[in-house]
mmCIF file of C-alpha atoms in Angstrom:
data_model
loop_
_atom_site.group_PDB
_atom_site.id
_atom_site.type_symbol
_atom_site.label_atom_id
_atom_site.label_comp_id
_atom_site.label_asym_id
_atom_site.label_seq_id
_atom_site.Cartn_x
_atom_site.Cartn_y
_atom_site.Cartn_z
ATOM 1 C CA UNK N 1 -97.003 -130.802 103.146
ATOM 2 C CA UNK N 2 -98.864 -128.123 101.682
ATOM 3 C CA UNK N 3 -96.832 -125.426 103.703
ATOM 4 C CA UNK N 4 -93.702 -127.097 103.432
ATOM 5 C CA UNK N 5 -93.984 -126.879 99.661
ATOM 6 C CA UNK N 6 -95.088 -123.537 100.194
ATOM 7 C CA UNK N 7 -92.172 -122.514 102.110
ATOM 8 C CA UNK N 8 -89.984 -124.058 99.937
ATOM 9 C CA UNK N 9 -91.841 -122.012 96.696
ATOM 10 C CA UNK N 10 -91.225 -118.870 98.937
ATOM 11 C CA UNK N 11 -87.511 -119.629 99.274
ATOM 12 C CA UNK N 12 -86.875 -120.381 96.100
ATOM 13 C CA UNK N 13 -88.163 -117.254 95.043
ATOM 14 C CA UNK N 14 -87.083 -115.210 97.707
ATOM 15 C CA UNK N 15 -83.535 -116.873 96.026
ATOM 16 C CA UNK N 16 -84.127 -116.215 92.790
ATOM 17 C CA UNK N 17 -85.113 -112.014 93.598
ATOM 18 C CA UNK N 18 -82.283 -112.296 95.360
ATOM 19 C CA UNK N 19 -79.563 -113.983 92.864
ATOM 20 C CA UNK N 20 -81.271 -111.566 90.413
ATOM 21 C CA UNK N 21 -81.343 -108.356 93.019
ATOM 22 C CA UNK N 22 -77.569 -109.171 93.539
ATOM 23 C CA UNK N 23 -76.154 -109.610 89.791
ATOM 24 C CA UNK N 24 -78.533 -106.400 88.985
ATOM 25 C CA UNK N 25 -76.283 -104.643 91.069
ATOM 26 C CA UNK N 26 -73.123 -106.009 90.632
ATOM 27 C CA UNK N 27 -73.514 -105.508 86.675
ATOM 28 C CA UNK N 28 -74.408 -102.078 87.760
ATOM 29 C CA UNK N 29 -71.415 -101.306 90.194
ATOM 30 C CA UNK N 30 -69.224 -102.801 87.530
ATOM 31 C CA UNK N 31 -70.377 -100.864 84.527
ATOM 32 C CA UNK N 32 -70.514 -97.532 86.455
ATOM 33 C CA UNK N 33 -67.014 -98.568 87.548
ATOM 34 C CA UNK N 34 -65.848 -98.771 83.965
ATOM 35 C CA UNK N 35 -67.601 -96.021 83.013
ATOM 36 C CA UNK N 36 -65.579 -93.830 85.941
ATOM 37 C CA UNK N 37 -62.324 -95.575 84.982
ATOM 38 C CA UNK N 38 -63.348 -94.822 81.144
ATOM 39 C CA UNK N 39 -64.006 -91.514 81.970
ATOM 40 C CA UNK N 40 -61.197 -91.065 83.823
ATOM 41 C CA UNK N 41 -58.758 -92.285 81.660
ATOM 42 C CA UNK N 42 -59.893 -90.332 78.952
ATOM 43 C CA UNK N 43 -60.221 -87.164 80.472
ATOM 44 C CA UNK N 44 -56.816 -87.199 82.226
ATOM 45 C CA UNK N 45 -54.177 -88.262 80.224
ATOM 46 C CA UNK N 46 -53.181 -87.287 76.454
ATOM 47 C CA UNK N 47 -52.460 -90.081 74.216
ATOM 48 C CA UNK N 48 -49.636 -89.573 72.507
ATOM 49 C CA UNK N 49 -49.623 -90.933 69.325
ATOM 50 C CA UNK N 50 -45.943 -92.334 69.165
ATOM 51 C CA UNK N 51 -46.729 -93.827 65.631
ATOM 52 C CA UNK N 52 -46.303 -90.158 63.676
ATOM 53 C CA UNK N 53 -43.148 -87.791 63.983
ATOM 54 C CA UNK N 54 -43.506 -85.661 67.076
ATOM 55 C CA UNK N 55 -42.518 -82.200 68.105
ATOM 56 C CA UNK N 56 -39.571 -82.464 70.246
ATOM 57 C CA UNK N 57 -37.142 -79.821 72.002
ATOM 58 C CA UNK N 58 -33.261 -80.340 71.618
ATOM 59 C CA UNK N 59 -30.530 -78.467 71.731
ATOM 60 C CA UNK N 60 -28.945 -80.617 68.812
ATOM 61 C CA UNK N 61 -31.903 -80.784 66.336
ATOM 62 C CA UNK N 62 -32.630 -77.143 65.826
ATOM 63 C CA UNK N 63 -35.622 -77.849 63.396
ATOM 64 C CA UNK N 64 -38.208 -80.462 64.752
ATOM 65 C CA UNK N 65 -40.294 -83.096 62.867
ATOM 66 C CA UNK N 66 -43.426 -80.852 63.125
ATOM 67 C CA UNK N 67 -44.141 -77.631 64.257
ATOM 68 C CA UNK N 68 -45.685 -77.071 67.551
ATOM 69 C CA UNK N 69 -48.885 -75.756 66.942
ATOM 70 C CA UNK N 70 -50.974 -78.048 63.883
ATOM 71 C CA UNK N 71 -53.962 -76.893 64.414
ATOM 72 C CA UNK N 72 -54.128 -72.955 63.019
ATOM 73 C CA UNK N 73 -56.601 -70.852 64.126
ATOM 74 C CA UNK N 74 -57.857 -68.892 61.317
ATOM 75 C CA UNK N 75 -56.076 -65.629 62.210
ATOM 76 C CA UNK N 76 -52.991 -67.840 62.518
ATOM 77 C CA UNK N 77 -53.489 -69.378 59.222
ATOM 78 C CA UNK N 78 -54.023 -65.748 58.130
ATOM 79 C CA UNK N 79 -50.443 -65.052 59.211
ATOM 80 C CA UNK N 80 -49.154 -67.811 57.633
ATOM 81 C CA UNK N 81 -50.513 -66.531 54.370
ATOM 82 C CA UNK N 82 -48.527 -63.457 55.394
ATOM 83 C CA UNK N 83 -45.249 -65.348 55.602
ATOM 84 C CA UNK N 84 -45.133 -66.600 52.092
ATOM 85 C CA UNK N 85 -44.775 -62.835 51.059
ATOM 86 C CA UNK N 86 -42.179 -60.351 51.529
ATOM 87 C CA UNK N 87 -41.107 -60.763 55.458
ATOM 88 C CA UNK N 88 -39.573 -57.673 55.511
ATOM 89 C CA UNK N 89 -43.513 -56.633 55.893
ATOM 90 C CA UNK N 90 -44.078 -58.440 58.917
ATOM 91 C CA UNK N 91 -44.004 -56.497 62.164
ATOM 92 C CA UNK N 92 -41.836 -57.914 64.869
ATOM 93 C CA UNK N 93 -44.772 -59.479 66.985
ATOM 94 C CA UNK N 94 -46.154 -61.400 63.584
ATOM 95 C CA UNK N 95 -42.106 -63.004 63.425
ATOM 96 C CA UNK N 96 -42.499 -63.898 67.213
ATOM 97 C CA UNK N 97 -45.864 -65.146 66.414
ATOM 98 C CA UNK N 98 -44.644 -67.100 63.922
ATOM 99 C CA UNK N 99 -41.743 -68.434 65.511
ATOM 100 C CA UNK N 100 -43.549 -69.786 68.675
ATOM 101 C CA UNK N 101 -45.744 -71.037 66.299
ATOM 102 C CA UNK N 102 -43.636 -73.832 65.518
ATOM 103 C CA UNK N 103 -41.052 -73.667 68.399
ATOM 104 C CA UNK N 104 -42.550 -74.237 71.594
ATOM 105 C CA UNK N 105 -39.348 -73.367 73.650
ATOM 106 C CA UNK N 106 -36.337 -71.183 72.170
ATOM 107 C CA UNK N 107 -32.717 -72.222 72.912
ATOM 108 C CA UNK N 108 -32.516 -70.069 75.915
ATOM 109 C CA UNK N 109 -35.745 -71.781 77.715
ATOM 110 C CA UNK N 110 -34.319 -75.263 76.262
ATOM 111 C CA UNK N 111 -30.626 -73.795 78.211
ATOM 112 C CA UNK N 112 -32.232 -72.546 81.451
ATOM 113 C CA UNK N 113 -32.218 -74.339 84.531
ATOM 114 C CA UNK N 114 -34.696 -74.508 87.468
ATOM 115 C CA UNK N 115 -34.673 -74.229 91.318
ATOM 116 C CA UNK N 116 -35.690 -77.773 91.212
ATOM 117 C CA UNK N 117 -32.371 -79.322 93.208
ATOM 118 C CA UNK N 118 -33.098 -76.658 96.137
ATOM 119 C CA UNK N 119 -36.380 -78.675 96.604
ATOM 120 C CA UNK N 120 -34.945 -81.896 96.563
ATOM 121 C CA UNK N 121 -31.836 -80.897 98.559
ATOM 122 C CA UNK N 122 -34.249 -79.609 101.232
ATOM 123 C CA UNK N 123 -36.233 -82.707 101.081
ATOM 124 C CA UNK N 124 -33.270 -84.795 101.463
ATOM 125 C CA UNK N 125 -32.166 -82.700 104.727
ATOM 126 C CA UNK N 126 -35.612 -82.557 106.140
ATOM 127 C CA UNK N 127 -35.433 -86.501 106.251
ATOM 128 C CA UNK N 128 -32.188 -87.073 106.993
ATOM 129 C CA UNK N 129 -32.996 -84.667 110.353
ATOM 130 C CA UNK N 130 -36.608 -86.752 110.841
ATOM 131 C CA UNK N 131 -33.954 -89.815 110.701
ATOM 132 C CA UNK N 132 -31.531 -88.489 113.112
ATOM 133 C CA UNK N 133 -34.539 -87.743 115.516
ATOM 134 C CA UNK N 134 -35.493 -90.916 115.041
ATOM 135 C CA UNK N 135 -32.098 -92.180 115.968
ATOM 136 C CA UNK N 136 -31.847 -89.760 118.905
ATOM 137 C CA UNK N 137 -35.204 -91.238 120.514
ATOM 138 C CA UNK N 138 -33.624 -95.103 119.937
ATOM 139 C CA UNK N 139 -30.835 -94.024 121.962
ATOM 140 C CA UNK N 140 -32.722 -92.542 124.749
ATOM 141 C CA UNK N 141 -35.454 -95.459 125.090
ATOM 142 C CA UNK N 142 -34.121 -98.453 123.497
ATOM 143 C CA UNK N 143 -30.234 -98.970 124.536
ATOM 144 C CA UNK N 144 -29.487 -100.250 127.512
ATOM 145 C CA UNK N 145 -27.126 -99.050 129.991
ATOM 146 C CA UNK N 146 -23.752 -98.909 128.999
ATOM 147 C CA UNK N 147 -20.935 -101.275 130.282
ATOM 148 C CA UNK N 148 -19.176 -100.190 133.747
ATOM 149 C CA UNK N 149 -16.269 -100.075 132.202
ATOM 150 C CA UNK N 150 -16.488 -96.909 130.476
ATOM 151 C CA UNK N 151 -16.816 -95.246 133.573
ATOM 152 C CA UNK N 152 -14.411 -92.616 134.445
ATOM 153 C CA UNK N 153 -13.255 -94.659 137.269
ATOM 154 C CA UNK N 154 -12.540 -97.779 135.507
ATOM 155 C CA UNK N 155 -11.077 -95.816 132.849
ATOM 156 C CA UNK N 156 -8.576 -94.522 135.076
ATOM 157 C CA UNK N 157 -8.072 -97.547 136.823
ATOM 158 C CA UNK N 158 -7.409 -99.217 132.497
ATOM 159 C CA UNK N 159 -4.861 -95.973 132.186
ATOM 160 C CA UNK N 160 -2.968 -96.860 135.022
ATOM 161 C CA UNK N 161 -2.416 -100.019 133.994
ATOM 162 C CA UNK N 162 -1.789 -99.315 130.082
ATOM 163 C CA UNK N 163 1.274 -97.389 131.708
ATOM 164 C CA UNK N 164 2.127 -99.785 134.313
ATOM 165 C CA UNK N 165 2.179 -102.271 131.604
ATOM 166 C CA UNK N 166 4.017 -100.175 129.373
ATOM 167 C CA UNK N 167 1.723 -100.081 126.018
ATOM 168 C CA UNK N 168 3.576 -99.126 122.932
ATOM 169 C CA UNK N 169 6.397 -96.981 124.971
ATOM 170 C CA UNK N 170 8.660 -96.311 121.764
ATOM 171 C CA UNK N 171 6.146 -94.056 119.697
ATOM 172 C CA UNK N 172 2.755 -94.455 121.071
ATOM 173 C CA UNK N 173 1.113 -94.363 124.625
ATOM 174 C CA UNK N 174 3.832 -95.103 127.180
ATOM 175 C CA UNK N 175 5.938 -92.399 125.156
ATOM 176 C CA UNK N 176 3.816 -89.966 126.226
ATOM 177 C CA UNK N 177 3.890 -90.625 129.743
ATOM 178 C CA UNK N 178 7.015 -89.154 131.969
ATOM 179 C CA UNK N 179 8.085 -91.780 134.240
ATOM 180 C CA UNK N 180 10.019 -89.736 136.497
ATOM 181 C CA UNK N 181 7.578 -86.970 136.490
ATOM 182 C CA UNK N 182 4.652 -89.110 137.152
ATOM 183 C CA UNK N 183 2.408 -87.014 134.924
ATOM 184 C CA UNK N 184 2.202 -86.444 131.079
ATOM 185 C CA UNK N 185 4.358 -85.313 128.697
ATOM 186 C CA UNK W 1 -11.596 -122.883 30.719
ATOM 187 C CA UNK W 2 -11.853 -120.147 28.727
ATOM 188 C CA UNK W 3 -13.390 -118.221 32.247
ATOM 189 C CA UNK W 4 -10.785 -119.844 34.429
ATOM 190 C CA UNK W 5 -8.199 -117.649 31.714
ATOM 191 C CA UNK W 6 -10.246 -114.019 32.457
ATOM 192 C CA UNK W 7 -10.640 -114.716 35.730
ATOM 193 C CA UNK W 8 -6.985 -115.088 36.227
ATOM 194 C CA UNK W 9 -6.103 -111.617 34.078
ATOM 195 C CA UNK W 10 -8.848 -110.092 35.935
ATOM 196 C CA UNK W 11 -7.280 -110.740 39.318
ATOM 197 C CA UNK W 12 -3.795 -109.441 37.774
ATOM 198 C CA UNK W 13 -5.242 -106.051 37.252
ATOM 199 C CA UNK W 14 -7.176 -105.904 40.291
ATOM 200 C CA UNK W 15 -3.572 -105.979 42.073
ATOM 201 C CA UNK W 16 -2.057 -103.538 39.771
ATOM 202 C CA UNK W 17 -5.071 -100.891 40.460
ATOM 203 C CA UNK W 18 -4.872 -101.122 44.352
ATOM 204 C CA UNK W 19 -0.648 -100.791 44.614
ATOM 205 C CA UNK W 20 -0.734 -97.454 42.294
ATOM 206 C CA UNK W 21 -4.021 -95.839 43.995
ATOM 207 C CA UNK W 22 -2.659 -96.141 47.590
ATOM 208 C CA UNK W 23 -0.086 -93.389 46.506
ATOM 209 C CA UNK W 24 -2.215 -90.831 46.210
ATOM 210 C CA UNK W 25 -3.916 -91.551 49.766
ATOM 211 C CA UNK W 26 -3.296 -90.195 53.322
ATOM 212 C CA UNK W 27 -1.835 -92.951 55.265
ATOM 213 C CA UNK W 28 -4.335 -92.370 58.463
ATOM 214 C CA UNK W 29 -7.276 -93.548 56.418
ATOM 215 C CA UNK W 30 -7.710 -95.544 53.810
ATOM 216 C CA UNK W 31 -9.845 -93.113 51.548
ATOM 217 C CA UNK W 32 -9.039 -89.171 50.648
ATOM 218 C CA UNK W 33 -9.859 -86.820 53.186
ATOM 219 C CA UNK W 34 -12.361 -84.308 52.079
ATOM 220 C CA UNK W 35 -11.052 -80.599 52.267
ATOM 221 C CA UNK W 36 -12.731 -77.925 54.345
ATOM 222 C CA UNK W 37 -13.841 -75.877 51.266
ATOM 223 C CA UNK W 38 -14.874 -78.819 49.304
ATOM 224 C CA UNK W 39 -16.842 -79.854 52.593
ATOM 225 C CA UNK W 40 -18.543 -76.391 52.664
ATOM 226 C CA UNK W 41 -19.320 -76.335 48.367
ATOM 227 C CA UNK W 42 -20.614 -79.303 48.801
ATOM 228 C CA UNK W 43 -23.355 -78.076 51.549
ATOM 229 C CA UNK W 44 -23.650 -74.785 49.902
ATOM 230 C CA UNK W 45 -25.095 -77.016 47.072
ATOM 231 C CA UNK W 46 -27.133 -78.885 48.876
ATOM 232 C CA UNK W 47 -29.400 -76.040 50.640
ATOM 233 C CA UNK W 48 -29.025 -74.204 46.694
ATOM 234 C CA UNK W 49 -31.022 -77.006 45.361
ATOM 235 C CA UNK W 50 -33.590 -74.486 44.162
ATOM 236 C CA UNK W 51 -36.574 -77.066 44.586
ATOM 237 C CA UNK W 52 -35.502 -78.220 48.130
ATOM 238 C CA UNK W 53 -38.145 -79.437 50.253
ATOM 239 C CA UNK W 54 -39.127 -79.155 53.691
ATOM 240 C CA UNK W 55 -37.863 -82.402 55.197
ATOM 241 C CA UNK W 56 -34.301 -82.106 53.166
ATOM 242 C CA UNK W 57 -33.856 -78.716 55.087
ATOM 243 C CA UNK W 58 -34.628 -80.451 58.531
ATOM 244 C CA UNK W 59 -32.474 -82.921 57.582
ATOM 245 C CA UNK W 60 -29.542 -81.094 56.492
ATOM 246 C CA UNK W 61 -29.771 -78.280 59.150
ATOM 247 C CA UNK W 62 -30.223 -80.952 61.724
ATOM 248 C CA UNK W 63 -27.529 -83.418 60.316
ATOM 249 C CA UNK W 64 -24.996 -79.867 60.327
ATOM 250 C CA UNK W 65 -25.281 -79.241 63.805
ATOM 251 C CA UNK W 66 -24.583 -82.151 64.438
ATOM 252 C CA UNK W 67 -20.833 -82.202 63.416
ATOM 253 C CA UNK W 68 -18.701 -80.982 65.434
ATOM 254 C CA UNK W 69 -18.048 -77.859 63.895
ATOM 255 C CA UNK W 70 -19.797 -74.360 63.659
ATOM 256 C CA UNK W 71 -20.683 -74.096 60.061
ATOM 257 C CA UNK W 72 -19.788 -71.253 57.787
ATOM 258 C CA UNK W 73 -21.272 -68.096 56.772
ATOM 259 C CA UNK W 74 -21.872 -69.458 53.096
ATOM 260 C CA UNK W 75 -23.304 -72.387 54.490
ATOM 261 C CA UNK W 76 -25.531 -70.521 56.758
ATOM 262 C CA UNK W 77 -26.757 -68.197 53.785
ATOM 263 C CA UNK W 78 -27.626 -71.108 51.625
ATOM 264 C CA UNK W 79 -30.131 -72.345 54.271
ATOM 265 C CA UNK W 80 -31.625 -68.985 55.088
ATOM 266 C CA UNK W 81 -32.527 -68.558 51.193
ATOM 267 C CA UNK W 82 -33.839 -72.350 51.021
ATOM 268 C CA UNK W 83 -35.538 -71.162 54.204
ATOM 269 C CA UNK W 84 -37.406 -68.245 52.146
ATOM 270 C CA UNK W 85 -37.924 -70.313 49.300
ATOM 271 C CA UNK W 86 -40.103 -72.435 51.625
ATOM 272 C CA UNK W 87 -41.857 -69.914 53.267
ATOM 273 C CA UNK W 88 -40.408 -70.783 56.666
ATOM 274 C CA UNK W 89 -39.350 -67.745 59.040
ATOM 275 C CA UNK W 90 -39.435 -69.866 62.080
ATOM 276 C CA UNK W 91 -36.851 -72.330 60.975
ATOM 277 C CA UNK W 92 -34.657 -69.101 59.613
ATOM 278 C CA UNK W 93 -34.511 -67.445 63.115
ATOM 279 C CA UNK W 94 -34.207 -71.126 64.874
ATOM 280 C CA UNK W 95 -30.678 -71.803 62.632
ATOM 281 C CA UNK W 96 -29.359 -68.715 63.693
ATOM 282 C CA UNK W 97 -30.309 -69.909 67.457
ATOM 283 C CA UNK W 98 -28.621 -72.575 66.132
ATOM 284 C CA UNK W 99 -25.517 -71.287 65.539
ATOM 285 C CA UNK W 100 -24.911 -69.083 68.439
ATOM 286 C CA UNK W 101 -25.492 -72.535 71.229
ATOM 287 C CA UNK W 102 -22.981 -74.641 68.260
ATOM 288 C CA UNK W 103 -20.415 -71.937 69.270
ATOM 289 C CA UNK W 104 -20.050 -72.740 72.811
ATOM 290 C CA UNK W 105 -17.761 -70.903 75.160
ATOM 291 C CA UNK W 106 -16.281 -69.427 72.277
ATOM 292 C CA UNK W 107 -18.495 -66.243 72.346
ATOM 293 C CA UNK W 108 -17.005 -64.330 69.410
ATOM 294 C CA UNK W 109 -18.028 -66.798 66.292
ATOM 295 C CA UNK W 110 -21.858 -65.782 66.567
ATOM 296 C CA UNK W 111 -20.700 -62.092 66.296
ATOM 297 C CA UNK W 112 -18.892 -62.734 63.321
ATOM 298 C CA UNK W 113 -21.554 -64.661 61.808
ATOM 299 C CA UNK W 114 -24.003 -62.114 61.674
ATOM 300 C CA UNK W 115 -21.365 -59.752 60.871
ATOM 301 C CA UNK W 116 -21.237 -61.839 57.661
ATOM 302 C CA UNK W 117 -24.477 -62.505 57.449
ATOM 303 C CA UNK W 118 -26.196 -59.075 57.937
ATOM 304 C CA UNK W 119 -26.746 -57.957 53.897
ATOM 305 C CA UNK W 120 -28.850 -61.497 53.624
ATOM 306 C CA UNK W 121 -30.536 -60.926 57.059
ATOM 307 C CA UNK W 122 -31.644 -57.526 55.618
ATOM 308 C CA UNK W 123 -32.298 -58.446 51.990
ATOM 309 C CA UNK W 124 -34.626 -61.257 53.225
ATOM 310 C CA UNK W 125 -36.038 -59.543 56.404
ATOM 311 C CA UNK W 126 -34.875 -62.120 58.783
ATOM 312 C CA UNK W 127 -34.772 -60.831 62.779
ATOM 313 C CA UNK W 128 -31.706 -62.189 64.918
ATOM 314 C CA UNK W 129 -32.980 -63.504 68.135
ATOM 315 C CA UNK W 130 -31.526 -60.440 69.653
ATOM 316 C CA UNK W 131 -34.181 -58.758 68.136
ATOM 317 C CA UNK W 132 -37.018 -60.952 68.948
ATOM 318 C CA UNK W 133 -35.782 -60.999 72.504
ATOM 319 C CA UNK W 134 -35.848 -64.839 72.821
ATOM 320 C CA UNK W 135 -32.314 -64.747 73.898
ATOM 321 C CA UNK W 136 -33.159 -64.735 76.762
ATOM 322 C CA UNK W 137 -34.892 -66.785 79.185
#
């Protein structure tokens, strides 16, 4: 009695280290996995906030919402300074400067195309070959034989009696075929 | 009854007003159809508002594009000065972008533009994207 109680103490506790060994380590798995996915998340991608007015480029709203660049390093702050005096005294790389300050592309960039649709047209070919091959090996190792009658015997024999029969002799087959002649037109 | 009595002249005028003021309309639409210089006085005052702010010239330069026109010199000048009078190069050089994609295939407006436009340009310092080099890609 004594060492059945004492087993049963034993495996209780082994139980309870146990219970306590396992939610230990899920809590652990899960917080380090929401700590990853935290970290991940936040590191990755860049909320936009879509509550304020963003910067946008279109062709048919030549001045945006707000400029490209908010935050002004101090040099750039310094040139904006510059701006609110004469701008005839403002060299042609400050007016760049400035413009790309609040533009991020200029009509031309917004115009230009890419070389994007020779990717996707040569991804579309590339699989539509891979599919053909595929096709090619279906026909090879999956159909059967074809029927006898496509032979070139039988189709002779199916000519022969097409004329003998005389199929469509005002415009079609039989037209073609000289009677007298024994051959075709 | 004394309400039932004005009510009842009130309605006579009403259809004496609308039979003499259809005269002076087009028949295409029912109201007058604004002329092209009252159309460009009319924005010409807008960007001369001399304390114009920074969202009414975003909103008028981005409300004139989008009619389906290319807008006129005077026009143009108006915004560059309410440009300068906010302190705002970028948006000068980007209406003059502007202009030049409005024109479309129709390559010889732009020229003309800045033909007319050239004293301001000058007076006020403004580059043409020519001159910047973002004309290009």
């Amino acid at each position: 009695q004594h060492t059945l109680e004492g087993n049963r103490d034993h495996t209780a506790v082994i139980h309870i280290c146990l219970s306590i060994y396992l939610d230990r380590y899920f809590q652990t798995l899960y917080s380090s996995l929401t700590v990853v996915v935290l970290v991940h998340l936040s590191s990755d991608v860049d909320v936009i906030d879509c509550s304020v007015p963003q910067y946008n480029n279109r062709l048919d709203t030549p001045l945006p919402d707000v400029p490209f660049v908010r935050n002004l390093s101090s040099e750039q702050k310094k040139l904006k300074e510059k701006e609110k005096g004469s701008w005839t005294q403002l060299t042609k790389e400050e007016k760049l400067a400035l413009y790309r300050l609040t533009h991020e592309l200029s009509y031309a960039e917004m115009r230009q195309g890419s070389k994007e649709w020779m990717t996707v047209l040569g991804g579309v070919f590339i699989f539509l070959g891979f599919t053909g091959l595929l096709v090619w090996w279906q026909r090879v190792y999956v159909y059967g034989d074809v029927p006898h009658t496509l032979s070139q015997e039988s189709v002779a024999q199916q000519t022969q009696r097409m004329i003998d029969m005389r199929v469509n002799p005002v415009h079609g087959f039989s037209n073609k075929w000289d009677y007298e002649k024994k051959q075709w037109k | 009854m004394f309400s039932h009595v004005l009510l009842k002249v009130s309605s006579d005028r009403l259809w004496s007003f609308s039979s003499t003021a259809s005269v002076a309309a087009r028949s295409y639409s029912h109201g007058k159809q604004e002329t092209d210089e009252e159309f460009d006085a009319r924005w010409v005052t807008y960007f001369n508002k001399p304390d114009i702010d920074a969202w009414e010239l975003r909103k008028g330069m981005n409300t004139l594009i989008g009619y389906d026109l290319v807008p006129e010199p005077k026009i143009l000048e108006a915004a560059l000065r309410a440009c300068r009078r906010l302190n705002d190069l970028a948006s000068a050089i980007r209406i003059l972008e502007a202009v030049k994609d409005k024109s479309g295939p129709h390559k010889e407006i732009y020229p003309y533009v800045l033909q007319e436009l050239r004293p301001t340009l000058s007076e006020l310092g403004i580059p043409t994207p020519e001159e910047l080099g973002i004309d290009k890609a």
